[in-house]
Coordinates of C-alpha atoms in Angstrom, one line a residue:
X281 CA -0.1 -0.2 -0.1
X282 CA 2.8 2.4 0.8
X283 CA 4.4 1.7 -2.3
X284 CA 1.6 2.1 -4.3
X285 CA 1.3 5.5 -2.5
X286 CA 4.8 6.2 -3.3
X287 CA 4.2 6.0 -7.1
X288 CA 0.8 7.5 -6.7
X289 CA 2.9 10.8 -5.8
X290 CA 5.2 10.0 -8.6
X291 CA 2.1 9.9 -11.1
X292 CA 0.4 12.8 -9.5
X293 CA 3.4 14.7 -9.7
X294 CA 3.9 14.1 -13.4
X295 CA 0.3 15.1 -14.2
X296 CA 0.3 18.5 -12.1
X297 CA 3.7 19.3 -13.9
X298 CA 1.9 18.7 -17.3
X299 CA -1.0 20.5 -16.4
X300 CA 0.8 23.3 -15.1
X301 CA 2.6 23.3 -18.5
X302 CA -0.3 23.3 -20.5
X303 CA -2.0 26.3 -18.4
X304 CA 1.3 28.3 -18.9
X305 CA 1.6 27.4 -22.8
X306 CA -2.4 28.2 -23.1
X307 CA -2.2 31.6 -21.4
X308 CA 1.1 32.5 -23.4
X309 CA -0.6 31.2 -26.9
X310 CA -3.9 33.3 -25.8
X311 CA -1.6 36.4 -25.1
X312 CA 0.5 35.7 -28.4
X313 CA -2.9 35.5 -30.1
X314 CA -4.3 39.0 -28.7
X315 CA -1.0 40.5 -29.6
X316 CA -1.1 39.0 -33.1
X317 CA -4.8 39.9 -33.8
X318 CA -3.7 43.5 -33.1
X319 CA -1.1 43.5 -35.6
X320 CA -3.0 41.8 -37.9
X321 CA -5.9 44.5 -37.5
X322 CA -3.1 47.1 -38.0
X323 CA -2.2 45.7 -41.2
X324 CA -5.7 45.4 -42.5
X325 CA -6.5 48.8 -41.4
X326 CA -3.0 50.1 -43.3
X327 CA -4.5 47.9 -46.7
X328 CA -7.7 49.4 -46.3
X329 CA -6.6 52.9 -45.6
X330 CA -3.6 53.0 -48.7
X331 CA -6.9 51.5 -51.0
X332 CA -8.8 54.3 -50.4
X333 CA -5.9 56.6 -50.9
X334 CA -5.3 54.9 -54.5
X335 CA -9.1 55.0 -54.8
X336 CA -8.8 59.1 -54.3
X337 CA -6.3 59.1 -56.6
X338 CA -8.4 57.9 -59.6
X339 CA -11.3 60.5 -58.6
X340 CA -8.8 62.9 -58.9
X341 CA -7.7 62.0 -62.0
X342 CA -11.3 61.8 -63.0
X343 CA -11.7 65.3 -61.8
X344 CA -9.3 66.6 -64.5
X345 CA -11.3 65.1 -67.2
X346 CA -14.2 66.2 -65.8
X347 CA -12.6 70.0 -65.9
X348 CA -11.3 69.7 -69.4
X349 CA -12.7 69.2 -72.9
X350 CA -9.8 67.1 -73.9
X351 CA -7.0 66.0 -71.6
X352 CA -3.9 65.9 -73.4
X353 CA -1.0 63.1 -73.1
X354 CA 1.0 66.1 -71.8
X355 CA -1.5 67.0 -69.4
X356 CA -1.8 63.7 -67.9
X357 CA 2.0 63.8 -67.9
X358 CA 2.0 66.4 -65.8
X359 CA -0.7 65.8 -63.6
X360 CA 0.5 62.1 -62.4
X361 CA 4.2 63.6 -62.1
X362 CA 2.6 66.4 -59.9
X363 CA 1.0 63.5 -57.7
X364 CA 4.4 62.0 -57.2
X365 CA 3.0 58.6 -57.1
X366 CA 6.1 57.1 -56.6
X367 CA 6.9 58.4 -53.6
X368 CA 3.3 59.4 -51.9
X369 CA 1.5 56.1 -53.1
X370 CA 4.0 53.5 -53.4
X371 CA 2.9 50.2 -54.9
X372 CA 1.0 51.7 -57.9
X373 CA 1.9 50.3 -60.8
X374 CA 0.8 53.7 -62.9
X375 CA -2.3 55.7 -63.7
X376 CA -3.7 55.6 -67.1
X377 CA -6.5 56.3 -69.2
X378 CA -8.5 53.9 -71.8
X379 CA -10.7 55.8 -73.9
X380 CA -13.7 54.1 -75.2
X381 CA -13.7 53.7 -79.3
X382 CA -16.8 53.9 -81.5
X383 CA -18.1 50.9 -83.1
X384 CA -17.7 52.7 -86.3
X385 CA -14.0 52.7 -85.9
X386 CA -13.3 49.3 -85.4
X387 CA -12.8 47.6 -88.8
X388 CA -13.2 44.2 -89.0
X389 CA -13.4 43.0 -85.3
X390 CA -12.0 39.8 -83.8
X391 CA -15.1 39.5 -81.8
X392 CA -18.4 41.3 -81.4
X393 CA -18.1 43.2 -78.4
X394 CA -20.6 45.9 -76.4
X395 CA -17.7 48.5 -76.2
X396 CA -14.4 48.4 -77.2
X397 CA -11.3 50.3 -75.5
X398 CA -7.9 51.4 -75.9
X399 CA -5.2 52.5 -73.4
X400 CA -3.9 55.7 -74.6
X401 CA -2.4 57.5 -71.4
X402 CA -0.4 55.6 -69.0
X403 CA 2.1 57.2 -66.2
X404 CA 5.2 56.8 -65.7
X405 CA 5.7 55.7 -69.2
X406 CA 8.3 53.3 -68.3
X407 CA 9.3 50.2 -70.6
X408 CA 7.1 47.9 -68.6
X409 CA 4.0 50.2 -69.0
X410 CA 4.9 50.9 -72.6
X411 CA 3.7 47.4 -73.1
X412 CA 0.3 48.0 -72.3
X413 CA -0.3 50.6 -74.7
X414 CA -3.5 49.9 -77.1
X415 CA -4.5 47.2 -75.1
X416 CA -8.5 46.8 -75.3
X417 CA -9.0 45.6 -71.4
X418 CA -12.9 45.1 -72.2
X419 CA -12.0 42.1 -74.4
X420 CA -10.7 40.5 -71.3
X421 CA -13.6 38.9 -69.0
X422 CA -12.1 39.7 -65.4
X423 CA -11.3 43.2 -66.2
X424 CA -14.5 43.6 -68.2
X425 CA -16.8 42.6 -65.0
X426 CA -15.0 45.3 -63.1
X427 CA -15.4 47.8 -66.0
X428 CA -19.2 47.7 -66.2
X429 CA -19.5 47.6 -62.6
X430 CA -17.8 50.9 -62.7
X431 CA -20.0 52.3 -65.6
X432 CA -23.0 51.3 -64.2
X433 CA -22.5 52.6 -60.7
X434 CA -20.6 55.5 -61.3
X435 CA -18.3 54.5 -58.8
X436 CA -15.0 52.9 -58.3
X437 CA -14.7 49.1 -59.2
X438 CA -11.7 46.7 -58.7
X439 CA -11.4 43.7 -61.0
X440 CA -10.7 40.5 -59.5
X441 CA -7.1 38.8 -60.2
X442 CA -5.4 39.0 -63.5
X443 CA -1.9 38.8 -64.8
X444 CA -1.2 42.4 -66.3
X445 CA -0.1 43.1 -69.9
X446 CA 2.8 44.6 -68.4
X447 CA 4.3 41.1 -66.9
X448 CA 7.3 40.0 -68.9
X449 CA 8.8 36.6 -68.1
X450 CA 11.0 38.5 -65.4
X451 CA 9.6 38.6 -61.7
X452 CA 5.7 37.8 -62.8
X453 CA 3.0 38.5 -60.3
X454 CA -0.4 38.5 -59.8
X455 CA -2.3 41.6 -60.6
X456 CA -5.7 43.6 -60.1
X457 CA -6.9 46.8 -61.5
X458 CA -9.1 49.8 -60.2
X459 CA -11.3 51.7 -62.5
X460 CA -13.4 55.1 -62.5
X461 CA -15.9 55.8 -65.2
X462 CA -15.4 59.1 -67.5
X463 CA -18.9 60.4 -68.7
X464 CA -19.2 62.9 -71.8
X465 CA -20.2 66.0 -70.2
X466 CA -24.1 67.2 -70.4
X467 CA -25.6 63.7 -70.9
X468 CA -28.2 62.2 -69.0
X469 CA -26.7 58.9 -66.8
X470 CA -30.2 57.9 -65.4
X471 CA -30.1 54.6 -66.9
X472 CA -27.6 51.5 -68.2
X473 CA -28.4 52.5 -71.6
X474 CA -27.8 56.1 -71.3
X475 CA -24.4 55.5 -68.8
X476 CA -23.3 53.2 -71.4
X477 CA -24.1 56.1 -74.7
X478 CA -22.5 58.8 -72.1
X479 CA -19.1 56.7 -71.3
X480 CA -16.5 58.3 -72.4
X481 CA -13.5 55.7 -70.9
X482 CA -11.9 55.0 -67.6
X483 CA -9.2 56.5 -65.5
X484 CA -7.4 53.5 -64.3
X485 CA -4.7 51.9 -62.2
X486 CA -3.0 48.8 -62.5
X487 CA -1.3 46.7 -59.4
X488 CA 1.2 44.4 -59.1
X489 CA 0.7 42.1 -55.7
X490 CA 3.7 41.9 -54.6
X491 CA 5.0 45.3 -55.2
X492 CA 1.3 47.0 -54.1
X493 CA 2.2 45.0 -50.4
X494 CA 5.9 46.1 -50.2
X495 CA 4.9 49.6 -51.2
X496 CA 2.1 49.7 -48.0
X497 CA 3.9 47.7 -45.9
X498 CA 7.9 48.1 -46.4
X499 CA 10.1 46.1 -44.4
X500 CA 7.8 46.9 -41.2
X501 CA 6.2 43.2 -40.8
X502 CA 8.7 41.0 -42.0
X503 CA 7.8 38.3 -39.2
X504 CA 4.2 38.5 -40.4
X505 CA 3.0 35.9 -43.2
X506 CA 0.2 37.6 -45.2
X507 CA -1.6 36.0 -48.3
X508 CA -4.0 37.8 -49.9
X509 CA -7.0 36.1 -52.4
X510 CA -9.3 37.6 -53.9
X511 CA -12.2 36.1 -52.8
X512 CA -12.2 32.6 -51.1
X513 CA -8.8 31.2 -50.0
X514 CA -7.6 29.0 -52.6
X515 CA -4.5 29.1 -54.6
X516 CA -5.9 30.2 -57.8
X517 CA -7.1 33.4 -56.4
X518 CA -4.1 34.6 -54.5
X519 CA -3.1 38.1 -55.1
X520 CA -0.1 38.3 -52.6
X521 CA 2.0 36.1 -50.4
X522 CA 2.7 32.3 -50.5
X523 CA 6.5 32.4 -50.8
X524 CA 7.3 31.7 -46.8
X525 CA 10.6 33.6 -46.1
X526 CA 10.9 31.1 -42.6
X527 CA 9.0 28.6 -40.5
X528 CA 5.4 29.4 -40.4
X529 CA 3.8 29.0 -36.9
X530 CA 0.8 27.1 -37.3
X531 CA -0.8 27.6 -33.8
X532 CA -2.3 31.2 -34.6
X533 CA -4.2 31.6 -38.1
X534 CA -6.3 35.3 -38.6
X535 CA -8.7 35.5 -41.6
X536 CA -9.8 39.3 -42.2
X537 CA -12.5 40.2 -45.0
X538 CA -11.9 43.4 -46.9
X539 CA -14.2 44.8 -49.1
X540 CA -12.0 46.6 -52.0
X541 CA -14.6 48.2 -54.3
X542 CA -16.8 45.3 -55.3
X543 CA -14.6 42.6 -54.4
X544 CA -14.2 40.7 -51.2
X545 CA -10.3 40.5 -50.2
X546 CA -9.5 37.4 -47.8
X547 CA -6.6 38.2 -45.8
X548 CA -4.9 35.4 -44.2
X549 CA -2.0 36.3 -41.5
X550 CA 0.1 33.8 -40.0
X551 CA 3.3 34.6 -37.7
X552 CA 6.7 33.5 -38.3
X553 CA 8.2 31.6 -35.4
X554 CA 10.3 35.2 -35.0
X555 CA 7.1 36.9 -33.8
X556 CA 6.9 34.9 -30.7
X557 CA 8.5 36.3 -27.6
X558 CA 11.0 33.3 -27.2
X559 CA 11.5 33.7 -23.5
X560 CA 8.1 33.6 -22.9
X561 CA 7.6 30.5 -24.9
X562 CA 10.2 28.5 -22.9
X563 CA 8.6 29.6 -19.7
X564 CA 6.6 26.6 -20.0
X565 CA 9.3 24.5 -20.5
X566 CA 10.9 25.4 -17.4
X567 CA 7.8 25.2 -15.2
X568 CA 7.5 21.7 -16.8
X569 CA 11.2 21.1 -15.8
X570 CA 11.2 22.4 -12.3
X571 CA 7.6 20.5 -11.7
X572 CA 9.2 17.1 -12.9
X573 CA 12.5 17.5 -11.0
X574 CA 10.4 18.5 -7.8
X575 CA 8.2 15.4 -8.3
X576 CA 11.1 13.0 -9.0
X577 CA 13.0 14.4 -5.9
X578 CA 9.8 13.8 -3.3
X579 CA 9.3 10.1 -5.3
X580 CA 13.1 8.9 -4.2
X581 CA 12.8 10.5 -1.1
X582 CA 9.8 8.3 -0.3
X583 CA 11.5 5.2 -2.1
X584 CA 14.2 5.4 0.0
X585 CA 12.2 5.7 3.1
X586 CA 10.3 2.8 2.1
X587 CA 12.9 0.4 0.8
X588 CA 14.6 1.2 4.2
X589 CA 11.4 0.0 5.9
X590 CA 11.1 -2.8 3.5
X591 CA 14.8 -4.3 4.3
X592 CA 14.0 -4.2 8.2
X593 CA 10.9 -5.9 7.1
X594 CA 12.6 -8.7 5.5
X595 CA 15.0 -9.1 7.9
X596 CA 12.4 -9.9 10.4
X597 CA 10.8 -12.1 7.8
X598 CA 14.4 -14.2 7.3
X599 CA 14.9 -14.6 10.7
X600 CA 11.3 -16.1 11.5
X601 CA 11.9 -18.1 8.1
X602 CA 15.4 -19.2 9.5
X603 CA 13.8 -20.6 12.8
X604 CA 10.9 -21.9 11.1
X605 CA 12.9 -23.7 8.5
X606 CA 15.2 -25.3 11.6
X607 CA 12.2 -26.8 12.7
X608 CA 11.0 -28.3 9.8
X609 CA 14.4 -29.4 7.8
X610 CA 14.2 -32.9 9.2
X611 CA 11.4 -33.9 6.8
X612 CA 12.4 -33.3 3.2
X613 CA 10.6 -36.0 1.7
X614 CA 7.3 -34.8 -0.1
X615 CA 4.8 -36.3 2.1
X616 CA 7.1 -35.8 5.3
X617 CA 8.0 -32.4 4.2
X618 CA 7.1 -29.7 7.0
X619 CA 5.6 -27.4 4.2
X620 CA 2.4 -28.2 2.8
X621 CA 2.8 -28.7 -1.1
X622 CA 0.1 -29.1 -3.6
X623 CA 0.5 -28.9 -7.5
X624 CA -2.5 -27.0 -9.2
X625 CA -3.3 -27.1 -13.3
X626 CA -4.1 -24.2 -15.8
X627 CA -7.3 -24.2 -14.1
X628 CA -6.1 -23.9 -10.7
X629 CA -7.4 -27.2 -10.2
X630 CA -5.7 -29.1 -7.3
X631 CA -4.0 -32.5 -9.1
X632 CA -1.9 -33.5 -6.0
X633 CA -0.9 -32.3 -2.4
X634 CA 1.1 -33.6 0.6
X635 CA 0.1 -34.9 3.9
X636 CA 1.1 -31.6 5.6
X637 CA -1.1 -29.5 3.0
X638 CA -3.9 -31.7 4.3
X639 CA -3.1 -31.1 7.8
X640 CA -3.2 -27.7 7.5
X641 CA -6.4 -27.3 5.9
X642 CA -8.1 -30.2 7.9
X643 CA -8.9 -32.1 4.9
X644 CA -8.3 -35.7 3.0
X645 CA -6.6 -35.9 -0.3
X646 CA -9.7 -37.4 -1.6
X647 CA -11.7 -33.9 -0.5
X648 CA -8.6 -32.2 -2.3
X649 CA -7.7 -33.6 -5.4
X650 CA -9.7 -32.2 -8.2
X651 CA -11.1 -29.6 -6.5
X652 CA -10.6 -25.9 -7.7
X653 CA -8.4 -24.2 -5.1
X654 CA -10.8 -21.2 -4.7
X655 CA -12.6 -23.5 -1.9
X656 CA -9.7 -22.8 0.3
X657 CA -10.1 -19.3 0.3
X658 CA -11.9 -17.0 2.7
X659 CA -14.4 -15.6 0.1
X660 CA -14.5 -15.3 -3.9
X661 CA -13.3 -11.8 -3.6
X662 CA -10.1 -12.9 -1.8
X663 CA -9.6 -15.4 -4.3
X664 CA -9.9 -13.0 -7.1
X665 CA -7.3 -10.8 -5.2
X666 CA -5.1 -13.8 -5.2
X667 CA -5.6 -14.7 -8.6
X668 CA -2.9 -12.4 -10.2
X669 CA -0.4 -14.2 -8.0
X670 CA -1.0 -17.5 -9.9
X671 CA -0.5 -16.0 -13.2
X672 CA 3.1 -14.5 -12.1
X673 CA 4.2 -17.9 -10.9
X674 CA 2.6 -19.3 -14.0
X675 CA 4.6 -16.9 -16.4
X676 CA 7.8 -18.3 -14.8
X677 CA 8.0 -15.4 -12.0
X678 CA 8.9 -17.0 -8.3
X679 CA 6.1 -15.8 -6.0
X680 CA 5.8 -15.5 -2.5
X681 CA 2.6 -14.3 -1.0
X682 CA 1.2 -14.2 2.6
X683 CA -2.4 -15.1 2.7
X684 CA -5.3 -16.2 5.1
X685 CA -6.8 -19.0 3.8
X686 CA -10.2 -21.0 5.1
X687 CA -9.9 -24.5 6.9
X688 CA -12.5 -27.2 6.5
X689 CA -13.6 -25.9 10.0
X690 CA -14.0 -22.5 8.6
X691 CA -11.5 -21.1 10.6
X692 CA -9.1 -18.6 9.1
X693 CA -5.4 -20.2 8.4
X694 CA -2.6 -17.7 7.8
X695 CA -0.4 -19.3 5.3
X696 CA 2.9 -18.2 3.4
X697 CA 2.7 -19.5 -0.4
X698 CA 5.5 -19.6 -2.5
X699 CA 4.8 -20.5 -6.3
X700 CA 6.7 -21.2 -9.4
X701 CA 5.6 -22.8 -12.7
X702 CA 5.7 -26.3 -13.5
X703 CA 5.2 -28.1 -16.7
X704 CA 2.6 -30.6 -16.0
X705 CA 1.9 -32.1 -19.8
X706 CA 2.1 -30.1 -23.1
X707 CA -0.1 -27.3 -23.4
X708 CA -0.7 -27.5 -19.6
X709 CA 1.2 -25.6 -17.3
X710 CA 0.6 -25.0 -13.7
X711 CA 2.1 -24.0 -10.5
X712 CA 3.6 -26.0 -7.5
X713 CA 3.0 -24.0 -4.4
X714 CA 4.8 -24.6 -1.0
X715 CA 2.6 -23.8 1.9
X716 CA 3.5 -22.7 5.3
X717 CA 1.1 -22.6 7.9
X718 CA 2.6 -19.2 9.7
X719 CA -0.6 -18.3 12.1
X720 CA 1.7 -20.0 15.0
X721 CA 4.4 -17.6 14.1
X722 CA 2.3 -14.6 13.8
X723 CA 0.9 -15.4 17.3
X724 CA 4.4 -15.9 18.5
X725 CA 5.6 -12.6 17.2
X726 CA 2.3 -11.0 18.9
X727 CA 3.5 -12.6 22.0
X728 CA 7.1 -12.2 21.8
X729 CA 6.0 -7.9 21.1
X730 CA 4.1 -8.3 24.3
X731 CA 6.4 -10.0 26.5
X732 CA 9.0 -7.2 25.4
X733 CA 6.9 -4.1 26.4
X734 CA 6.3 -6.4 29.7
X735 CA 9.7 -6.9 30.2
X736 CA 10.5 -3.2 29.1
X737 CA 7.8 -1.8 31.6
X738 CA 9.1 -3.5 34.6
X739 CA 12.4 -1.8 34.2
X740 CA 11.1 1.7 33.5
X741 CA 8.5 1.6 36.5
X742 CA 11.5 0.2 39.3
X743 CA 12.6 3.0 41.5
X744 CA 15.4 0.9 43.0
X745 CA 18.6 -0.1 40.8
X746 CA 18.6 -3.5 39.0
X747 CA 21.3 -5.8 37.3
X748 CA 20.9 -8.5 35.5
X749 CA 23.7 -11.2 35.7
X750 CA 24.7 -13.8 33.0
X751 CA 24.2 -16.8 35.2
X752 CA 27.0 -18.8 32.7
X753 CA 30.0 -16.3 33.3
X754 CA 28.7 -14.3 35.9
X755 CA 28.8 -11.2 33.4

């Protein structure tokens, strides 16, 4: 029981240490999650704010067309230059104007369209942007959907994911565009058909995903993994991200939705390992280590005390056993052995026993052989407790047990059982038990303890001095 208590302390201590580790780790995870949510929200607000600024830039371009009958290429160049988009709006690929081409000016069109357009202005007029001049954006499905939305609402409209015509074979990035419609002055805009008839063109801005986000975020959030999807989260909709630059932590994932002029972006945030505070993340492991060390220290201390006590008990048992063996040593033959001996088969049925075993329990051999050994137990419950000892001995382990059994007269008999396996026949392994009736020994031990207490009391209660002399040598 005390050994069980010792191991119970060990198991409970281990579980408590693991529990403390889990609790501490959960607290740190929650704190890191809240901190990460705050950073993710800051980035979302930053992206939304920058996209609002880009939209206002397009409206400013639309205002230029509203204030002039005919905006020339030079005027557009000076307008964009004055905006200093490279400095004030980093991440934007450029500002342009796509003019509507009347259908009567289109000769032999490759396909029939509701309207035709052509990019005529695009600043800055660098090598990449020059690739876009003359392109009919209305001819492509994704761009056309955004242009029609802008046309019929009169508001800015963002497109879905596209590959810009500015792309070459170097550093190809996902892109999208933003459009603001330009109408001819004085024309009615009450219906869709009227808006279509009044359409002059679109002020628009192309964006390359990676350049856009680097322009918005810079190098400030290098410990944050960000992916932006146009719509639902799948690889085909990825506008930005997907190229990990370090070890991503799977413990925290945050998704935010952002409406960008008619398109819903999904912003998926994951922290790189560097985002997590290493000193904090080590705290649970320190708690676990200290808890386990304390548990082991208590366990080994209790085990040492228990072993010391067991050694003292074993010594007392050995002395008692030695006295008992000296008394019974004269009879070593099976029938005359001072110890009862009986053999049980794999089903615990008694197949043989000696006379001493019969004497211990008050039965004849005929009454014992063939019976199941359970009937010499005090109850079915005590028998079931004893059964594991049988299987230990049957497996080859030497088993020694002290137990109270029931004699024929229903009196309890305290016995010492020593068992080991025996091969009775093929596929029938049993156990041979040596049985000692130690009831008298137990009583003797009790009387000896009582005598010692009386003897000690006699000395302690005497007022006069007392002297003990050995009669053999006078000492």
